[in-house]
Amino acid sequence: MWTSGRMSNAKNLLGLGISLYFWGLMDLTTTVLSGSARPLTEGQEDNLSDKLHQRMKRSWVWNQFFVLEEYTGTDPLYVGKLHSDMDRGDGSIKYILSGEGAGIVFTIDDTTGDIHAIQRLDREERSQYTLRAQALDRRTGRPMEPESEFIIKIQDINDNEPKFLDGPYVASVPEMSPVGTSVIQVTATDADDPTYGNSARVVYSILQGQPYFSVDSRTGLIRTALMNMDREAKEYYEVIIQAKDMGGQLGGLAGTTTVNISLSDVNDNPPRFPQKHYQMSVLESAPVSSTVGRVVAKDLDEGVNAEMKYSLVDGDGLDVFDINTDPNYQVGIITVRKPLSFESKKSYTLKVEGANPHLEMRFLNLGPFRDTTTVHISVEDVDEPPVFEPSFYFVEVPEDVDIGTTIQIISAKDPDVTNNSIRYSIDRSSDPGRFFYVDITSGALMTARPLDREDVSWHNITVLAVELNNPSQVGSVSVTVKVLDVNDNAPEFARFYEAFVCENAKAGQLIQTVSAIDRDDPQEGQHFYYSLAPEAANNPNFTLRDNQDNTAWILTRRSGFRQHEQNTFYLPILISDNGRPVLSSTGTLTVHVCSCDDDGMVMSCNAEAYVLPVSLSRGALIAILACIFVLLVLVLLILSMRRQRKQPYIIDEEENIHENIVRYDDEGGGEEDTEAFDIAAMWNPREAQLVVKNRQDMLPEIESLSRYVPQACVMDNNVHNYVLAKLYEADMDLWAPPFDSLQTYMFEGNGSVAESLSSLQSVTTDSDQSYDYLTDWGPRFKKLAEMYGATDSSGALW
C-alpha cells in the first residue's frame, strides 16, 4: 500500500510552517485515491492474494499535500514523501510522478519518493495542482502499485495589497447639499484567499478630503460631511481613499485611490447689474432692428442657472425700442423698433429688468432672482434726405391733355432743423420716353409729350428731391400716372373680310358676318353701329342688317349674279362707336362672284376660266423658263464684252496719280445765304411765318424749329410751355443732329408795360431821339450820320 509523509525539521517548521499528515488504517482490498475510497476488482484481489499469503497491517492513508506560497529560499522546497509498502529500501522500486506541473514545478526522487517544489509558487496564480504517482519495478518496469492521484494545495499568505481597479474616480454632487448626501461608492479588490484568515478583509478610510467628505469603512460609500458647500467659493475637491486588508490591523497591506469630486451648480445666486445707469446714443437715421447698445446682468451661477431674460418694464420709449436676449452671452441687446426723429424727440429713458427664468424652490429665500437698471438713450441729429408728403402719388390724367399741363404738385421738405431748399427732378430710368417734366423749384409735374392710352396706359415714374446745400441727400417718391381713355380711335374691321356669293344665290341669303374692334376702352363698354356707306345706301345687290351685338350680317338683295358680267363687288360699310364724340370709319367688304354646284359648294371664282386655254403642261413651262435663262446669259455676256473693249490695254502713266488737287469755282449764295433762315422767328414766335425760304443751291441740315411749333403753343403766354413745346419738336425732328445741342430762343413774351425793348423794329416807329452826335465822330461815321442825322424843315433827311 501507498504511504505518504512529510518529515518535520526545524528548517521546515521555521520557513514553511507545520505539515499535515493523515493517519489511518485501510483494508488490503481498498486503496485511497484523491480523497475517495474505491473497491478493488476481483482480478486485482486475486492478483494480490497470489503475491501476499498473509494479511498485512494497515498503513499510511493520504490524498493531499499542503505547501505555503512565495517560498524565497535557495534550496528546493520539500513538499512530501511517497512510499510503498513493497519498498524494502534496496532501490528496487522506482517512483514516477506525472500530472500538472510534474517535472517543471514539482520533482520526485525516484528512489526515496521525496517530492520538492523547484519553482516559486503563487496561490493567486494557481491554488492547487493535481498529480499522479506510480511505483514500478526498477528491473522489469512492471507496476508494483496501481497509479494513484493526489492534490498539492498552495496555502495563502498575505502578499497582495487591496487594489482599486476602477480608480481614479470622478464624481459630482450638487452644491449646498445636506450632510450625508451620497457622492460615489469605491471598491477595492484583494487577490488573497478570502476563506483563509483576514488576508482579504478590506477596511476603507479617508486620507485626504476631510472635513468635506467621509467614507463608510465597510462599503466604501463616500458622503458629504459638511453643509452649505458653495461652488462659487470652491468647486473642485481631491479626496484620497485608503483600503487596508487584515481588517485594518497593524501589518496589513494597503492601497489608495483618488476621487475627484466637483460641486455642480444650482441656482442659488440672483442676477445683479454691475451698474444702475447706462448712457447710450443712436443716430436718428438708424434703421429698424439696428442695435443701440447692450446691457448685462452678472450671475455667479453657470449653465441653465445663469440664463437671463431681459425685458423693458418702464420708460417713455417702450414703443420705440425693444430688447432681445443673446442666448450665447446672456446679454440684453437694445434695438430700434420704430424710426427715430431728432426733431420730434431727442432722448428716451428705459427701465430694463434682467431675471432668471429657471428657479429652484428651496433657494427662493435667497432672492429675488431679478434686478433692474436704467438706460438713457440720446438721439443724435443727422442730415436726412428730403421727405415726401404723401409718400405715394396716384394721378389720373386724360390722354388728350395738352403739353405743359400741370397734373400734380409734388411736395417734399427737409426734415432737419435747417430746412434746406429742395430741388426736384425725375429719375430718367423710370421715364425713358420723357413723357413728363417736373419743375425744379415748385415740384409741379407736367406733361412734356402727348400721351396715348392705347400705347402706354400706365406710367410709373420716380421723382427725386435733392437738398440744395447737400446734393448727396436725395429723397424719392413713386408717382403712378393712369392715362384715362378719350374716344380718339375710330372702330374698324377686326380683320380683312372677303366674301363669296354663288351665281345661283337667292335674295336675302347671308354671305358674311362682320365685326369690328376699337382701341378705345369706354367705361360703358364697346357698342358699334353698322350701316352701308352713304354712297352705297341704295346698293341694288347687297344689304346690311345690324345685329345690335357688335356684329352685322351682309345679305344679298337680289338673285341672278353673273360671273362674266362682274366677278367682284366692293361694298363700303360705315362703322360708328358710342363714344363722345362719335367716331366712325368705313371698311370695305370684297365680294367675289363664284360658280357653285347644286349644293352651294364653290367650284371657281375666276372669270377668265371661260376664255383662257387649257393650262400648260409642266414640260412646256420648264422649256419656257430655260429659254428665258439662256437669253439672260447672252445679254450679260454681251455687256461684259463691250466693257472690256472700252478699257485700254496700256495704262497711261499720267493717270497713275496718288494725290490730286481739285480746283473749282463756286460762287456764294448771295442774298440766298442771308435769306436761308428767317430772323423774324428769333424776334418773336408770334410773328414767325409758316413759310420759310429755303436755299436754292443746297438743303439746310438744321431748319428753324419755330415753324414746327403748333399755333396753340406759340400763342400761349407761358414761357415754360413754349420751351417744352420746342423741346418736344426738337426730339421729334428727324433731321436734328444725333447729339445734345444748345437751343437759344429769343422770346420776349407779352404783356410788358414797356412793350418791346428790341431795336430791330425801331425804324418803323416814330422817335424823337437825336443822332446829331454822329457828325462829331469823324469821317468813319459819316454814313451813319447821313442816315440818322437831323432832318430839314421840309422833313427830308440830309
PDB file of N, CA, C and O in Angstrom, residues 49 51 72 80 86 160 208 218 236 343 371 386 402 410 413 416 433 466 476 572 622 658 665 672 687 693 705 726:
ATOM      1  N   SER A  49      -3.737 -11.586  -3.762  1.00  0.00           N
ATOM      2  CA  SER A  49      -3.771 -12.781  -2.886  1.00  0.00           C
ATOM      3  C   SER A  49      -2.715 -13.800  -3.293  1.00  0.00           C
ATOM      4  O   SER A  49      -2.207 -14.552  -2.468  1.00  0.00           O
ATOM      5  N   LYS A  51       0.210 -12.874  -4.444  1.00  0.00           N
ATOM      6  CA  LYS A  51       1.509 -12.372  -4.020  1.00  0.00           C
ATOM      7  C   LYS A  51       1.650 -12.373  -2.503  1.00  0.00           C
ATOM      8  O   LYS A  51       2.725 -12.589  -1.977  1.00  0.00           O
ATOM      9  N   THR A  72      10.974  31.738  -0.606  1.00  0.00           N
ATOM     10  CA  THR A  72      12.073  32.556  -1.116  1.00  0.00           C
ATOM     11  C   THR A  72      13.439  31.930  -0.847  1.00  0.00           C
ATOM     12  O   THR A  72      14.471  32.581  -1.078  1.00  0.00           O
ATOM     13  N   GLY A  80       6.665  16.696   0.318  1.00  0.00           N
ATOM     14  CA  GLY A  80       6.217  15.478   0.992  1.00  0.00           C
ATOM     15  C   GLY A  80       6.966  14.268   0.439  1.00  0.00           C
ATOM     16  O   GLY A  80       7.897  14.405  -0.356  1.00  0.00           O
ATOM     17  N   MET A  86       5.819  -2.062  -0.489  1.00  0.00           N
ATOM     18  CA  MET A  86       6.654  -3.053  -1.140  1.00  0.00           C
ATOM     19  C   MET A  86       8.093  -2.594  -1.260  1.00  0.00           C
ATOM     20  O   MET A  86       8.946  -3.342  -1.722  1.00  0.00           O
ATOM     21  N   ASN A 160      -0.708  40.281  -1.108  1.00  0.00           N
ATOM     22  CA  ASN A 160      -1.341  41.175  -2.070  1.00  0.00           C
ATOM     23  C   ASN A 160      -2.090  42.273  -1.330  1.00  0.00           C
ATOM     24  O   ASN A 160      -2.924  41.993  -0.447  1.00  0.00           O
ATOM     25  N   GLN A 208      -7.433  62.030   2.657  1.00  0.00           N
ATOM     26  CA  GLN A 208      -7.477  63.454   2.283  1.00  0.00           C
ATOM     27  C   GLN A 208      -8.889  63.792   1.811  1.00  0.00           C
ATOM     28  O   GLN A 208      -9.485  63.044   1.055  1.00  0.00           O
ATOM     29  N   ARG A 218     -16.792  50.009   5.692  1.00  0.00           N
ATOM     30  CA  ARG A 218     -17.122  48.670   5.217  1.00  0.00           C
ATOM     31  C   ARG A 218     -17.514  48.655   3.746  1.00  0.00           C
ATOM     32  O   ARG A 218     -17.098  47.786   2.988  1.00  0.00           O
ATOM     33  N   TYR A 236     -13.811  72.344  -6.895  1.00  0.00           N
ATOM     34  CA  TYR A 236     -13.186  71.028  -7.072  1.00  0.00           C
ATOM     35  C   TYR A 236     -12.521  70.571  -5.768  1.00  0.00           C
ATOM     36  O   TYR A 236     -11.887  71.377  -5.058  1.00  0.00           O
ATOM     37  N   GLU A 343     -35.877 115.649 -34.582  1.00  0.00           N
ATOM     38  CA  GLU A 343     -36.728 116.835 -34.497  1.00  0.00           C
ATOM     39  C   GLU A 343     -37.960 116.586 -33.642  1.00  0.00           C
ATOM     40  O   GLU A 343     -38.511 117.528 -33.062  1.00  0.00           O
ATOM     41  N   ASP A 371     -33.280  91.786 -11.298  1.00  0.00           N
ATOM     42  CA  ASP A 371     -32.689  93.086 -10.981  1.00  0.00           C
ATOM     43  C   ASP A 371     -33.019  94.047 -12.116  1.00  0.00           C
ATOM     44  O   ASP A 371     -33.329  93.627 -13.238  1.00  0.00           O
ATOM     45  N   PRO A 386     -34.578 114.639 -48.092  1.00  0.00           N
ATOM     46  CA  PRO A 386     -35.946 115.185 -48.098  1.00  0.00           C
ATOM     47  C   PRO A 386     -36.995 114.077 -48.005  1.00  0.00           C
ATOM     48  O   PRO A 386     -36.808 112.965 -48.494  1.00  0.00           O
ATOM     49  N   ASP A 402     -53.027 118.696 -72.874  1.00  0.00           N
ATOM     50  CA  ASP A 402     -52.063 119.481 -73.636  1.00  0.00           C
ATOM     51  C   ASP A 402     -50.669 119.361 -73.034  1.00  0.00           C
ATOM     52  O   ASP A 402     -50.500 119.123 -71.824  1.00  0.00           O
ATOM     53  N   ILE A 410     -45.889 117.942 -56.654  1.00  0.00           N
ATOM     54  CA  ILE A 410     -45.113 117.048 -55.787  1.00  0.00           C
ATOM     55  C   ILE A 410     -44.468 117.891 -54.697  1.00  0.00           C
ATOM     56  O   ILE A 410     -43.807 118.899 -54.984  1.00  0.00           O
ATOM     57  N   LYS A 413     -40.079 118.055 -48.157  1.00  0.00           N
ATOM     58  CA  LYS A 413     -39.474 119.012 -47.243  1.00  0.00           C
ATOM     59  C   LYS A 413     -38.277 118.375 -46.562  1.00  0.00           C
ATOM     60  O   LYS A 413     -38.173 117.138 -46.463  1.00  0.00           O
ATOM     61  N   ASP A 416     -34.799 118.114 -41.397  1.00  0.00           N
ATOM     62  CA  ASP A 416     -33.850 118.663 -40.443  1.00  0.00           C
ATOM     63  C   ASP A 416     -34.290 120.047 -39.985  1.00  0.00           C
ATOM     64  O   ASP A 416     -35.162 120.704 -40.576  1.00  0.00           O
ATOM     65  N   GLY A 433     -39.292 107.412 -71.896  1.00  0.00           N
ATOM     66  CA  GLY A 433     -39.910 108.113 -73.007  1.00  0.00           C
ATOM     67  C   GLY A 433     -39.993 109.610 -72.811  1.00  0.00           C
ATOM     68  O   GLY A 433     -40.423 110.324 -73.735  1.00  0.00           O
ATOM     69  N   VAL A 466     -33.669 116.739 -54.021  1.00  0.00           N
ATOM     70  CA  VAL A 466     -32.275 116.891 -53.610  1.00  0.00           C
ATOM     71  C   VAL A 466     -32.148 118.174 -52.801  1.00  0.00           C
ATOM     72  O   VAL A 466     -32.720 119.218 -53.169  1.00  0.00           O
ATOM     73  N   SER A 476     -36.811 110.188 -52.657  1.00  0.00           N
ATOM     74  CA  SER A 476     -37.545 109.762 -53.846  1.00  0.00           C
ATOM     75  C   SER A 476     -38.962 109.392 -53.472  1.00  0.00           C
ATOM     76  O   SER A 476     -39.242 109.024 -52.325  1.00  0.00           O
ATOM     77  N   PRO A 572     -68.840  99.279 -99.372  1.00  0.00           N
ATOM     78  CA  PRO A 572     -68.366 100.106 -98.257  1.00  0.00           C
ATOM     79  C   PRO A 572     -69.354 100.043 -97.084  1.00  0.00           C
ATOM     80  O   PRO A 572     -70.552 100.207 -97.266  1.00  0.00           O
ATOM     81  N   ILE A 622     -41.167  74.366-118.195  1.00  0.00           N
ATOM     82  CA  ILE A 622     -39.721  74.222-117.999  1.00  0.00           C
ATOM     83  C   ILE A 622     -38.969  74.690-119.229  1.00  0.00           C
ATOM     84  O   ILE A 622     -37.934  75.366-119.149  1.00  0.00           O
ATOM     85  N   HIS A 658      -1.275 109.607-107.242  1.00  0.00           N
ATOM     86  CA  HIS A 658      -1.645 109.284-105.855  1.00  0.00           C
ATOM     87  C   HIS A 658      -2.331 110.448-105.174  1.00  0.00           C
ATOM     88  O   HIS A 658      -3.176 110.252-104.310  1.00  0.00           O
ATOM     89  N   ASP A 665     -14.558 126.589-108.905  1.00  0.00           N
ATOM     90  CA  ASP A 665     -15.045 127.945-108.630  1.00  0.00           C
ATOM     91  C   ASP A 665     -16.522 127.855-108.336  1.00  0.00           C
ATOM     92  O   ASP A 665     -17.304 127.401-109.174  1.00  0.00           O
ATOM     93  N   GLU A 672     -29.345 134.656-101.090  1.00  0.00           N
ATOM     94  CA  GLU A 672     -29.943 133.413-100.594  1.00  0.00           C
ATOM     95  C   GLU A 672     -29.320 132.993 -99.273  1.00  0.00           C
ATOM     96  O   GLU A 672     -29.950 132.338 -98.464  1.00  0.00           O
ATOM     97  N   GLU A 687     -44.680 136.259 -84.488  1.00  0.00           N
ATOM     98  CA  GLU A 687     -44.535 136.830 -85.812  1.00  0.00           C
ATOM     99  C   GLU A 687     -43.858 135.873 -86.778  1.00  0.00           C
ATOM    100  O   GLU A 687     -43.463 136.261 -87.871  1.00  0.00           O
ATOM    101  N   LYS A 693     -38.154 130.540 -96.361  1.00  0.00           N
ATOM    102  CA  LYS A 693     -37.419 130.488 -97.624  1.00  0.00           C
ATOM    103  C   LYS A 693     -36.269 129.518 -97.511  1.00  0.00           C
ATOM    104  O   LYS A 693     -35.490 129.593 -96.570  1.00  0.00           O
ATOM    105  N   LEU A 705     -36.728 125.567 -85.735  1.00  0.00           N
ATOM    106  CA  LEU A 705     -37.713 124.734 -85.055  1.00  0.00           C
ATOM    107  C   LEU A 705     -39.020 125.461 -84.817  1.00  0.00           C
ATOM    108  O   LEU A 705     -40.029 124.851 -84.492  1.00  0.00           O
ATOM    109  N   LYS A 726     -40.993 123.440 -77.714  1.00  0.00           N
ATOM    110  CA  LYS A 726     -39.789 123.444 -78.530  1.00  0.00           C
ATOM    111  C   LYS A 726     -38.964 122.169 -78.326  1.00  0.00           C
ATOM    112  O   LYS A 726     -38.420 121.584 -79.263  1.00  0.00           O
TER     113      LYS A 726
END
